[in-house]
Short mmCIF file of C-alpha atoms in Angstrom, two decimals:
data_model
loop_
_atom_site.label_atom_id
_atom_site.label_comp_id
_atom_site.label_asym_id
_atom_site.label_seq_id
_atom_site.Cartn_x
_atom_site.Cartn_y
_atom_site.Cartn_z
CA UNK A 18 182.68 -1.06 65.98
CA UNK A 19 182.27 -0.10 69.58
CA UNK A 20 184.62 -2.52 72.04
CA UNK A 21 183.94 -2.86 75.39
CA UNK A 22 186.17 -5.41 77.57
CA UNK A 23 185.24 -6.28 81.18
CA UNK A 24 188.61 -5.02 82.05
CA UNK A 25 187.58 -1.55 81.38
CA UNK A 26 187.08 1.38 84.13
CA UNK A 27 183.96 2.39 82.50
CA UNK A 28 182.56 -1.31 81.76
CA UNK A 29 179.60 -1.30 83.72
CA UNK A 30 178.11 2.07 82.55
CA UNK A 31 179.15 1.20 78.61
CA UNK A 32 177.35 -1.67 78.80
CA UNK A 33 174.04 0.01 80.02
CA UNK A 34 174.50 2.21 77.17
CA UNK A 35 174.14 -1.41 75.26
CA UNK A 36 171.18 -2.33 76.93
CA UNK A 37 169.33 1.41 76.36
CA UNK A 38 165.98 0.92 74.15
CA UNK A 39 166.10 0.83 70.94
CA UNK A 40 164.34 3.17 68.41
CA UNK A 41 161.27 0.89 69.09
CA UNK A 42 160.71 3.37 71.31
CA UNK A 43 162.11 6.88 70.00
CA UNK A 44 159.51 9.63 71.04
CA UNK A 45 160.31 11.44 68.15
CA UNK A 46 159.48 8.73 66.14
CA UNK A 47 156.23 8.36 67.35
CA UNK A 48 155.08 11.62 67.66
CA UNK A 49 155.41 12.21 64.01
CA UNK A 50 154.25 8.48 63.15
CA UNK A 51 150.99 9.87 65.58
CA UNK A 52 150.58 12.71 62.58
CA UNK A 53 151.03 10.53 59.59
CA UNK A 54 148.46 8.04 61.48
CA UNK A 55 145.92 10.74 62.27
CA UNK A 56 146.03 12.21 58.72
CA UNK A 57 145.13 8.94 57.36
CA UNK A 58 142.63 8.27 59.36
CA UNK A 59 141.15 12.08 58.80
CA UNK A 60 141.60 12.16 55.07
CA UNK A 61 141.93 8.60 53.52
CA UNK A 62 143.08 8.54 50.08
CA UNK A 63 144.51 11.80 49.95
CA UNK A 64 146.39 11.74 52.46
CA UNK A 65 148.30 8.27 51.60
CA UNK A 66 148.51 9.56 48.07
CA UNK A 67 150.10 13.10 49.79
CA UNK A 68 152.66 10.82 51.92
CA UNK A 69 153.64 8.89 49.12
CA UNK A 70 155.12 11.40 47.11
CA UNK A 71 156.70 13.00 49.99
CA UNK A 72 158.26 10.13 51.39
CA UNK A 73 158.84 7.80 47.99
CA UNK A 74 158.64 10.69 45.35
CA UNK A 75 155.79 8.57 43.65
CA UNK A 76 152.99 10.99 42.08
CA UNK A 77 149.77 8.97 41.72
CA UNK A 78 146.07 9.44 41.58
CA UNK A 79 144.05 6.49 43.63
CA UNK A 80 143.46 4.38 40.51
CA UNK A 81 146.95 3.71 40.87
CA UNK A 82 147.42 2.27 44.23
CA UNK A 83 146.66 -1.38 43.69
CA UNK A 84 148.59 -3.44 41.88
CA UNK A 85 147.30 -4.47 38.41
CA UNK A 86 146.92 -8.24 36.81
CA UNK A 87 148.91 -6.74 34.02
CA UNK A 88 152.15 -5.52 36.53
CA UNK A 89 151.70 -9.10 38.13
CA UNK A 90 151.64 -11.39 34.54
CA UNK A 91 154.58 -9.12 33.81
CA UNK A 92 156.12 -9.57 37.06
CA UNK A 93 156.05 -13.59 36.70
CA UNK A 94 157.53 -13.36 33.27
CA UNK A 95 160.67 -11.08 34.33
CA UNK A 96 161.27 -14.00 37.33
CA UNK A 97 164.45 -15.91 35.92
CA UNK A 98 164.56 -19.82 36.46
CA UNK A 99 167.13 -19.62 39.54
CA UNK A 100 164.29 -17.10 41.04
CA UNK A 101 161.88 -19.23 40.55
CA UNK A 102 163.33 -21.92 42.08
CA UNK A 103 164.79 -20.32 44.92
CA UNK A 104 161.35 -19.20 45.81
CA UNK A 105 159.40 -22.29 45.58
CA UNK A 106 162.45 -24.04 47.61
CA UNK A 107 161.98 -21.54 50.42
CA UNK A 108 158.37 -21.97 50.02
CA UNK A 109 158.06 -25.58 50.68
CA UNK A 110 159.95 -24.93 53.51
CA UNK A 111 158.48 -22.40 55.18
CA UNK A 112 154.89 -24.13 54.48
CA UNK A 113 155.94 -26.89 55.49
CA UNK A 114 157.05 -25.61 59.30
CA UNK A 115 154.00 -23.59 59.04
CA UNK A 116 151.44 -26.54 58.66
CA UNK A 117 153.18 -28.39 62.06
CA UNK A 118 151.99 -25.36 63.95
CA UNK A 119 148.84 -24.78 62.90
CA UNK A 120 146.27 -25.06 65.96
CA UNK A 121 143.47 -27.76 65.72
CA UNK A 122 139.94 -27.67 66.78
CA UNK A 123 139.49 -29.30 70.08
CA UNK A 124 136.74 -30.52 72.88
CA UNK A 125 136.75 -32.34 76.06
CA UNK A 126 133.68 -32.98 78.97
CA UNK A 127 134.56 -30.67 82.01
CA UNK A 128 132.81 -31.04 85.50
CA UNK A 129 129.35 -30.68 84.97
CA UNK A 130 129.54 -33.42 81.52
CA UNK A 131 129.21 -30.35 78.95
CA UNK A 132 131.06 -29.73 76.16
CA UNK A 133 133.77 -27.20 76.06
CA UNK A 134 136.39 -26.51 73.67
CA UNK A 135 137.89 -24.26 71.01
CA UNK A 136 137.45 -23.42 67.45
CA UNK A 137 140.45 -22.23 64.83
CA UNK A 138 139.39 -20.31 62.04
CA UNK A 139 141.72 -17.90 59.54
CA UNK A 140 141.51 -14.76 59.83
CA UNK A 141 139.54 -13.47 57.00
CA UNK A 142 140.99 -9.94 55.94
CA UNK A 143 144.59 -9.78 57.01
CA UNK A 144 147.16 -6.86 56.31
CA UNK A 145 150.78 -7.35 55.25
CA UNK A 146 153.87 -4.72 55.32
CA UNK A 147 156.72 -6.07 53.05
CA UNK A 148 159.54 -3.29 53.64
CA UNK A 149 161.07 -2.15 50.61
CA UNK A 150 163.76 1.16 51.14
CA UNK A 151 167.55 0.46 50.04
CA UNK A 152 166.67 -3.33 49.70
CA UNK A 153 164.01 -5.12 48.03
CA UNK A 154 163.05 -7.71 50.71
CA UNK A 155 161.96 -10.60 48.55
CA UNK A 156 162.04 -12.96 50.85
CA UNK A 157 159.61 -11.44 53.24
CA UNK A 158 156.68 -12.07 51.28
CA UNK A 159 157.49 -14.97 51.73
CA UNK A 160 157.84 -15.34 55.35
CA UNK A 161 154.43 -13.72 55.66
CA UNK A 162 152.20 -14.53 53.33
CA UNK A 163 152.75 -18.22 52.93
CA UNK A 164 152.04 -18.53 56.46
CA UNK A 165 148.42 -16.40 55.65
CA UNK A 166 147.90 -18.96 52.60
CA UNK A 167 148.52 -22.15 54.63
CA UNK A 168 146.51 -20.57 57.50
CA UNK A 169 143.60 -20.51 54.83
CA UNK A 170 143.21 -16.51 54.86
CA UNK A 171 140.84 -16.19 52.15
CA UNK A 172 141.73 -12.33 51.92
CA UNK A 173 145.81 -11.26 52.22
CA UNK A 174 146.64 -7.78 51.45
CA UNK A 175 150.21 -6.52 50.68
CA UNK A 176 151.35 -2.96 51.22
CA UNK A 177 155.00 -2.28 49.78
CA UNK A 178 156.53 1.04 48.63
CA UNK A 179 157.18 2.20 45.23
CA UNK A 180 160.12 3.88 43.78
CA UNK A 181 159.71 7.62 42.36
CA UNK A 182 158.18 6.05 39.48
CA UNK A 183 155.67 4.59 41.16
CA UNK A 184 157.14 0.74 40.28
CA UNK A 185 157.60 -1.99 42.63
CA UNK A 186 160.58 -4.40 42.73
CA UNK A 187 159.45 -7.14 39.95
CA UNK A 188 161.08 -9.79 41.87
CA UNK A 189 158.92 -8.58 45.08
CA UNK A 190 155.28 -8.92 43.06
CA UNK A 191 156.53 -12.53 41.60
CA UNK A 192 157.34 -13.73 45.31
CA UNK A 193 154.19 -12.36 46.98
CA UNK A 194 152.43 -13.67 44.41
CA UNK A 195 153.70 -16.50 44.21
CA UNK A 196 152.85 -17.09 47.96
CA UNK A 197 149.33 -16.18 47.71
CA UNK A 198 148.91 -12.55 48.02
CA UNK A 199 145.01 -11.39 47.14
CA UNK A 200 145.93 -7.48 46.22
CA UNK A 201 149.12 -5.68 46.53
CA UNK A 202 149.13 -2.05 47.00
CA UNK A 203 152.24 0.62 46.13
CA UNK A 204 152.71 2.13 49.55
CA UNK A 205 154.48 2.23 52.28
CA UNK A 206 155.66 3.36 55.85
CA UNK A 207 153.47 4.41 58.38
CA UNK A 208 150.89 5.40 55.75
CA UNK A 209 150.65 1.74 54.57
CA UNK A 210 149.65 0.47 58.12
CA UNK A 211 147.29 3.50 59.22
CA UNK A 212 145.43 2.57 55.55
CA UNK A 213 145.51 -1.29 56.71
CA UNK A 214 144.31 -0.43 60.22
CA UNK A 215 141.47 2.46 59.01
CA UNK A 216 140.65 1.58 55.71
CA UNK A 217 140.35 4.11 53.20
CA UNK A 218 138.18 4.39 49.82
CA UNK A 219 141.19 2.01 47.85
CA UNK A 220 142.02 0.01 50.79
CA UNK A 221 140.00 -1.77 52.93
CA UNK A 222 140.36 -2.32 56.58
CA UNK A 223 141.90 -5.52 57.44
CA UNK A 224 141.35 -7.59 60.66
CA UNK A 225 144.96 -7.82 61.62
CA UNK A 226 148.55 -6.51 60.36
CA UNK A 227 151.58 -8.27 60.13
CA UNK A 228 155.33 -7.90 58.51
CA UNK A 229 158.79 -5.79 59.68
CA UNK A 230 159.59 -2.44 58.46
CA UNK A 231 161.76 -0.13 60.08
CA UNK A 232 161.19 2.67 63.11
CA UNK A 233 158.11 4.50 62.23
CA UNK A 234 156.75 1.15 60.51
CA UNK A 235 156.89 -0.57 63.93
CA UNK A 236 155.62 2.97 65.91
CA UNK A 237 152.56 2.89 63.70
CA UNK A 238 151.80 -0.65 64.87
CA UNK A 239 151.85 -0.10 68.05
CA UNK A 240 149.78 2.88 68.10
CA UNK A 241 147.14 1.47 66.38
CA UNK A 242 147.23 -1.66 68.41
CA UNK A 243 143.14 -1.54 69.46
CA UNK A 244 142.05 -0.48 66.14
CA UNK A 245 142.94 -3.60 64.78
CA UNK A 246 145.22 -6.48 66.12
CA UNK A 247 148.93 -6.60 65.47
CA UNK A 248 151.10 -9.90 65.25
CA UNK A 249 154.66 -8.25 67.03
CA UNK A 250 157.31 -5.86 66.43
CA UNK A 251 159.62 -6.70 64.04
CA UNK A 252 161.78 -3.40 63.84
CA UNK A 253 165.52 -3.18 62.04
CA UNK A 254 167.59 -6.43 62.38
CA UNK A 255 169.02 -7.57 65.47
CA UNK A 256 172.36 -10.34 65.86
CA UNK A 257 174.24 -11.52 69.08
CA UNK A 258 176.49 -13.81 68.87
CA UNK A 259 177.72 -15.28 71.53
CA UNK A 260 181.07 -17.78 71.25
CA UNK A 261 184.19 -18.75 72.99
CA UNK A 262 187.33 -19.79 71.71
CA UNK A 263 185.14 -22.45 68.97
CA UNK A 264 184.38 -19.79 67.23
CA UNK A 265 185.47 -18.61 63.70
CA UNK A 266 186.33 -15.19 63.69
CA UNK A 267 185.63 -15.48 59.68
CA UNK A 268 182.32 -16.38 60.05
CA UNK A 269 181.30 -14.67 63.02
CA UNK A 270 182.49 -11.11 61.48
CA UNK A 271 180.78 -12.33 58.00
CA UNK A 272 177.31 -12.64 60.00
CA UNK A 273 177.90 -9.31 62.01
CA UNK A 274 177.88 -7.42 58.35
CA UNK A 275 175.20 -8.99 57.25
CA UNK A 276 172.86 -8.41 59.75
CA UNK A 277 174.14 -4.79 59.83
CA UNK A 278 173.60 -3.99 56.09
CA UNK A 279 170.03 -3.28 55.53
CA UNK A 280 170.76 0.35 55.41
CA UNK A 281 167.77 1.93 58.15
CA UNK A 282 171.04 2.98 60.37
CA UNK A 283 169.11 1.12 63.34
CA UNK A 284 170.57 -2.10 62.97
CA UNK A 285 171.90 -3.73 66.26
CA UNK A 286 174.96 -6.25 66.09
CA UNK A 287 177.05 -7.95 69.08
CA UNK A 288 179.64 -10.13 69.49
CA UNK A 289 180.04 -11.24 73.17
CA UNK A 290 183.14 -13.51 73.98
CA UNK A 291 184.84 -14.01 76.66
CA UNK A 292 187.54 -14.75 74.66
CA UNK A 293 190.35 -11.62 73.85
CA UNK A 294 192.10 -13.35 70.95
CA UNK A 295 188.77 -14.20 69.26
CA UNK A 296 187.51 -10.50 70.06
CA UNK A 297 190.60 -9.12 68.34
CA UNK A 298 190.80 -11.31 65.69
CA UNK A 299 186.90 -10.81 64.70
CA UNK A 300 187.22 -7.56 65.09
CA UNK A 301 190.41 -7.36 62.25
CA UNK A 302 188.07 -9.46 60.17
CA UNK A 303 185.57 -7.28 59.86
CA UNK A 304 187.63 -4.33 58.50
CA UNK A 305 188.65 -6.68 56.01
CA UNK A 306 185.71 -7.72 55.06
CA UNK A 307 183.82 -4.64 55.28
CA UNK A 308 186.04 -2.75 52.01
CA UNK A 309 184.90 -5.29 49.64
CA UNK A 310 181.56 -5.40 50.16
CA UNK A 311 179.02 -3.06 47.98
CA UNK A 312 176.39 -1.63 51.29
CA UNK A 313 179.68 -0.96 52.80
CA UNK A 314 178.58 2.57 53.93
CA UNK A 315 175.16 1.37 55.21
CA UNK A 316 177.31 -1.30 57.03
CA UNK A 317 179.81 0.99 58.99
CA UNK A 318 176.93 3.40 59.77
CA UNK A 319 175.17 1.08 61.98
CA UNK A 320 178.17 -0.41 63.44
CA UNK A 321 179.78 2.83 64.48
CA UNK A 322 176.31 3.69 66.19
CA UNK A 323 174.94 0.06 67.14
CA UNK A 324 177.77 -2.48 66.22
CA UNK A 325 179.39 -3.67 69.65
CA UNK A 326 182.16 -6.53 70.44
CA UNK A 327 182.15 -6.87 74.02
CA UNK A 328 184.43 -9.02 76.20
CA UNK A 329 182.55 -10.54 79.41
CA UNK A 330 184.77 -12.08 81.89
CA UNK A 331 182.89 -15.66 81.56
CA UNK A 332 180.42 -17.82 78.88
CA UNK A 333 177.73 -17.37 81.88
CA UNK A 334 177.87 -13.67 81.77
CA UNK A 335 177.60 -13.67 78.50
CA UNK A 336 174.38 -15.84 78.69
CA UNK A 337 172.88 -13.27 81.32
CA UNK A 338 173.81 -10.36 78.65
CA UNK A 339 171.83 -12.33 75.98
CA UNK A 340 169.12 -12.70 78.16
CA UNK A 341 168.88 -9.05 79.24
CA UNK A 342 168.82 -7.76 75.53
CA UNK A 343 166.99 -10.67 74.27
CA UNK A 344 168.02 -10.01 70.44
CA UNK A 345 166.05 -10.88 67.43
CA UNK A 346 168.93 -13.45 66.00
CA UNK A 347 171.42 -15.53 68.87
CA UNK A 348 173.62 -17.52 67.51
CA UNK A 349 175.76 -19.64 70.13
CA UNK A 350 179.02 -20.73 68.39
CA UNK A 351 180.41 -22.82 71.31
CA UNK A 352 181.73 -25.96 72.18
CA UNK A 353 178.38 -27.02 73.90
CA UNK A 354 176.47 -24.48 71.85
CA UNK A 355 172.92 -26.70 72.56
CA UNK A 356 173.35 -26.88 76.55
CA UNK A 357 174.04 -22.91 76.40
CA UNK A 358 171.44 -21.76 74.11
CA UNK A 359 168.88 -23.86 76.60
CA UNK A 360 169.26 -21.22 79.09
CA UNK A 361 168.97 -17.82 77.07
CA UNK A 362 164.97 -17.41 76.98
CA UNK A 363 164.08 -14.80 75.45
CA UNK A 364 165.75 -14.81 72.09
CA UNK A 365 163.87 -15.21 69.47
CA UNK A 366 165.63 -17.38 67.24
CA UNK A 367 168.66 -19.34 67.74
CA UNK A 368 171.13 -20.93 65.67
CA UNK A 369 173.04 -23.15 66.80
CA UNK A 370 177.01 -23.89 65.34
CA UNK A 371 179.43 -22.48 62.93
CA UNK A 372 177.07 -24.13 60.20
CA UNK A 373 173.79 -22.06 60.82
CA UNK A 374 174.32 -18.91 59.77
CA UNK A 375 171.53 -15.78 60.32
CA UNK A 376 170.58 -15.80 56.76
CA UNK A 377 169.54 -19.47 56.39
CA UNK A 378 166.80 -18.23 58.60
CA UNK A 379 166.69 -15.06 56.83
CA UNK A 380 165.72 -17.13 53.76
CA UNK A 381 165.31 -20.90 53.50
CA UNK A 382 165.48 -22.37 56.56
CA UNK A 383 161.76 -22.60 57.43
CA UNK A 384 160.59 -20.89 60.04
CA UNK A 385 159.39 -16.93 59.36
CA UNK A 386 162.54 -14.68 59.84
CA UNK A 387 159.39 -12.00 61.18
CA UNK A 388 161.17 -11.30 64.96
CA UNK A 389 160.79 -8.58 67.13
CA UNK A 390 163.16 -6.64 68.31
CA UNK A 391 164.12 -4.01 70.42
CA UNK A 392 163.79 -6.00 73.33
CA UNK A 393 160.46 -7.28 72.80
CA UNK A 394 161.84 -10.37 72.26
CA UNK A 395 161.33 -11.21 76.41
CA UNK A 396 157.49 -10.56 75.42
CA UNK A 397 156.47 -11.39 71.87
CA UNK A 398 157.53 -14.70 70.10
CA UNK A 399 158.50 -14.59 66.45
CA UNK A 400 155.42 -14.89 63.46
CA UNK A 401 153.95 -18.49 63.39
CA UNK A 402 150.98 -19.89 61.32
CA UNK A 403 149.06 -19.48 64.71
CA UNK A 404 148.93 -15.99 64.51
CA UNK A 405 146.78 -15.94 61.37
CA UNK A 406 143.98 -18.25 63.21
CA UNK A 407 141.32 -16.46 65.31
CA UNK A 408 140.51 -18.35 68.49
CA UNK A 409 136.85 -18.94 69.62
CA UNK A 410 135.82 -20.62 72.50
CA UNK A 411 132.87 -23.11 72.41
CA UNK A 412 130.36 -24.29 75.22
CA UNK A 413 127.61 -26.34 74.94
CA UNK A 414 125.34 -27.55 78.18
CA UNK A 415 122.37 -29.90 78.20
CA UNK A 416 119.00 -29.85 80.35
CA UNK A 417 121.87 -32.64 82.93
CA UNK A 418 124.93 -30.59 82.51
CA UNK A 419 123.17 -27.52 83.24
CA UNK A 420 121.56 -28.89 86.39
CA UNK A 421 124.89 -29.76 87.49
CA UNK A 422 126.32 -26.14 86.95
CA UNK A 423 123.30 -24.24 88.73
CA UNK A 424 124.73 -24.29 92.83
CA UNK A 425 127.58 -22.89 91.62
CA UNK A 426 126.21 -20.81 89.34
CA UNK A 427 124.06 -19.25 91.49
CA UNK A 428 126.47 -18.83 94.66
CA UNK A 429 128.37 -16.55 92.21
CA UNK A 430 125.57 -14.63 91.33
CA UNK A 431 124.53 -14.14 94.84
CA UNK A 432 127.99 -12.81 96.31
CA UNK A 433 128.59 -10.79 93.31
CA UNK A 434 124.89 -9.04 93.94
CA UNK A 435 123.81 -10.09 90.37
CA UNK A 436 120.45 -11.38 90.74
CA UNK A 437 119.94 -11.51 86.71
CA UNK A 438 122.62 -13.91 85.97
CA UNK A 439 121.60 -16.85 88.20
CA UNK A 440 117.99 -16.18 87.32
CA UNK A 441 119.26 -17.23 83.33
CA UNK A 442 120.19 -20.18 84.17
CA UNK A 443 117.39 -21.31 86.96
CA UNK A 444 114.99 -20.26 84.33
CA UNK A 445 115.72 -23.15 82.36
CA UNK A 446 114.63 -25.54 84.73
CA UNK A 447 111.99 -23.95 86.32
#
C-alpha cells in the first residue's frame, strides 16, 4: 500500500498522482482496442473466431459460438441447492429495486390544450458483457440481465469468454439463465462488444450494450459509442472509504482486499482518515490479512500500484477528496456517516456504516453493482432498469390546439427564414 499523510513534504503532488486518470483512458489501450474493433467490423466471424484463440486459447469454428440448449440443461443440473438459492435470493432483490424504477408512460395538456407526453418501451435487442478472466463473475448476470427481463427486453444477448477449451463457467450459464438471458455467446473482450455493436454472420447487432469488463472492455465501449448506444463505464473495481476514529480497522482493511482482488491489476482502493491511529492500525491489518487469503498475489499487485491510505488533516477534506475522484464504491464509516455521505455527489454508490459492506452490493443487496469508474462517476450514474427503456416523445394537436399554436409557430418560422415550416401548419387551416 501507498501512504500518504498530510504531514508530508511531498503531500500535495502525491496526491495528484491519486487523482491521475485511470486506465479508462490509457492511449495504449485504445489504440489497440481501435484494431481489434476495426477487424471485427472488416471481417466478422473470422476475425472474433481469430481473437478468441489468441486472447482465450479457445479454437472454434462459428457453429460454436452460441451457447447450446444442451450446455444450458447441463448447466442447470450442475447448479447445487445453496446456488440455486443464492441466486434466486439475489434475484428477487435486484428485481424487486428494479421494478420501483422503471419509468411510466405519461401525458399532460400544455399551452395550446394538446396532448404531449412520453412513451417507455424496452429496448428490443440489447447486448450484455459478463466479464469472465481470473474470476467467474456470477453475479453479474445477474445485475444485468434481470434488469433487461423486468424491463421487458424481449431479446438479451450475453457475450462471456471461454476457457482454452472453449467452456464457460457452469455456474455463469445457470445464473444468466436463470435471469432471462435469450442467447449466450463464448466470447469475450473487445471482440465481444465490436460483434454486439456491428453484428456479424453468428451475432446479431444489438440496439444497446451494457455490463463491466476490464480496460480494453470499457475502451471498446466508448469507441463505438454512435454505432450503437452504451449504458456507462464500468471499468476494474473502485473503493474509498472514508472514516474517522468509528471506524474498524478489521473491517475497513477486509473491504480494501476485496475490492482489490479481481486480478485485472487496475483495481483502485483508498482509505482516507484523518485519523493516524486508525491509518496505522488498518494498514497492519491488511498485511495480516492479506497472507491468508488465496488471490493474495492479484491483491498486492493492485495495491502496490493503486492501493492508497491517505491521511487528510480533517473529515471535510476528506469529503472534497471523495468528491474529486468520485469512486465507484464510498463507504462512510463515521459517527454521522448519513449527514457526510449527503455531501459527496458524485459517488456512485454509498454504503453507509460498519454493517454495509461493498460486497452486499456486489451481490444481494439490490441495486446493480454495474458502476463506472475511473472518474466517470461525476458524469454517468450506475445501471438502473431505466436504461433498458427507450424514450419516445408523443404530441398530438387538434383542428383548436393547433389554431392556438399557429402565431407562434409562424413568428419562428419567419425569423428563422423558413418559409416551409409555418406554411405546414397554416395549411391545415386554410
Amino acid at each position: 500500500m501507498n501512504v500518504i499523510r498530510y504531514t508530508d513534504r511531498d503531500y500535495a503532488k502525491r496526491l495528484r498522482e491519486v487523482t491521475a486518470p485511470s486506465t479508462l483512458f490509457d492511449p495504449t489501450i485504445e489504440q489497440r482496442t481501435r484494431t481489434i474493433l476495426q477487424e471485427v467490423e472488416k471481417r466478422g466471424d473470422d476475425a472474433v473466431l481469430e481473437l478468441t484463440e489468441r486472447f482465450d486459447g479457445a479454437r472454434l469454428d462459428a457453429g460454436q459460438l452460441g451457447v447450446t440448449q444442451a450446455e444450458l440443461m447441463s448447466a442447470s443440473l450442475q447448479a447445487d441447492p445453496s446456488l440455486r438459492a443464492a441466486v434466486a435470493e439475489a434475484d428477487r432483490n435486484i428485481a424487486s429495486f428494479a421494478k420501483k424504477s422503471r419509468r411510466k408512460d405519461w401525458s399532460m395538456r400544455n399551452l395550446h390544450g394538446a396532448v404531449v407526453g412520453e412513451k417507455f418501451d424496452p429496448f428490443q435487442r440489447v447486448g450484455i458483457y459478463v466479464p469472465g478472466g481470473t474470476a467467474p463473475l456470477v453475479s453479474t448476470a445477474l445485475m444485468t440481465v434481470t434488469l433487461a427481463r423486468v424491463a421487458g427486453c424481449p431479446e438479451i444477448v450475453v457475450c462471456t469468454p471461454c476457457g482454452s477449451d472453449g467452456a464457460i463457467n457452469s455456474a455463469v450459464l445457470f445464473a444468466a439463465r436463470a435471469a432471462g438471458a435469450t442467447e449466450i455467446y463464448r466470447v469475450g473482450g473487445a471482440q465481444a462488444i465490436a460483434a454486439m455493436a456491428y453484428g456479424t454472420k453468428t451475432i446479431r447487432r444489438v440496439q444497446k450494450i451494457f455490463g463491466p469488463g476490464n480496460a480494453y472492455v470499457v475502451a471498446a465501449k466508448r469507441l463505438v459509442f454512435g454505432h450503437v448506444a452504451i449504458d456507462l463505464l464500468p471499468g476494474p473495481s473502485e473503493l474509498l472509504v472514508l472514516a474517522d476514529d468509528a471506524g474498524n480497522p478489521k473491517f475497513i482493511a477486509a473491504d480494501l482486499l476485496a475490492q482489490a482482488e479481481h486480478g485485472s491489476g487496475h483495481e483502485r482502493v483508498w482509505l482516507v482518515t484523518p485519523s493516524s491511529k486508525l491509518l496505522k492500525a488498518v494498514e497492519k491489518e491488511i498485511r495480516k490479512q492479506l497472507s491468508g487469503l488465496p488471490r493474495a498475489d492479484f491483491i498486492l499487485r493492485a495495491l502496490e500500484s493503486n492501493g492508497w491510505l491517505i491521511q487528510v488533516k480533517t473529515l471535510e477534506e476528506g469529503v472534497a477528496l471523495a468528491k474529486q475522484l468520485a469512486p465507484e464504491h464510498c463507504e462512510v464509516i463515521a459517527s454521522k456517516a448519513s449527514k457526510v455521505s449527503g455531501e459527496i455527489k458524485t459517488a456512485c454508490a454509498i454504503f453507509l456504516g460498519p454493517w454495509s459492506p461493498t460486497v452486499l452490493g456486489d451481490y444481494v443487496a439490490g441495486p446493480s453493482h454495474t458502476l463506472p469508474t475511473g472518474g466517470a462517476g461525476a458524469s454517468f450514474a450506475g445501471l438502473t432498469v431505466d436504461q433498458f427503456q427507450r424514450r419516445t416523445s408523443v404530441v398530438e394537436y387538434n383542428r383548436k390546439s393547433l389554431k392556438n399554436a399557429l402565431p407562434a409557430t409562424k413568428k419562428f418560422a419567419e425569423v428563422e427564414g423558413l418559409d416551409a415550416h409555418g406554411k405546414s401548419a397554416q395549411i391545415r387551416l386554410s
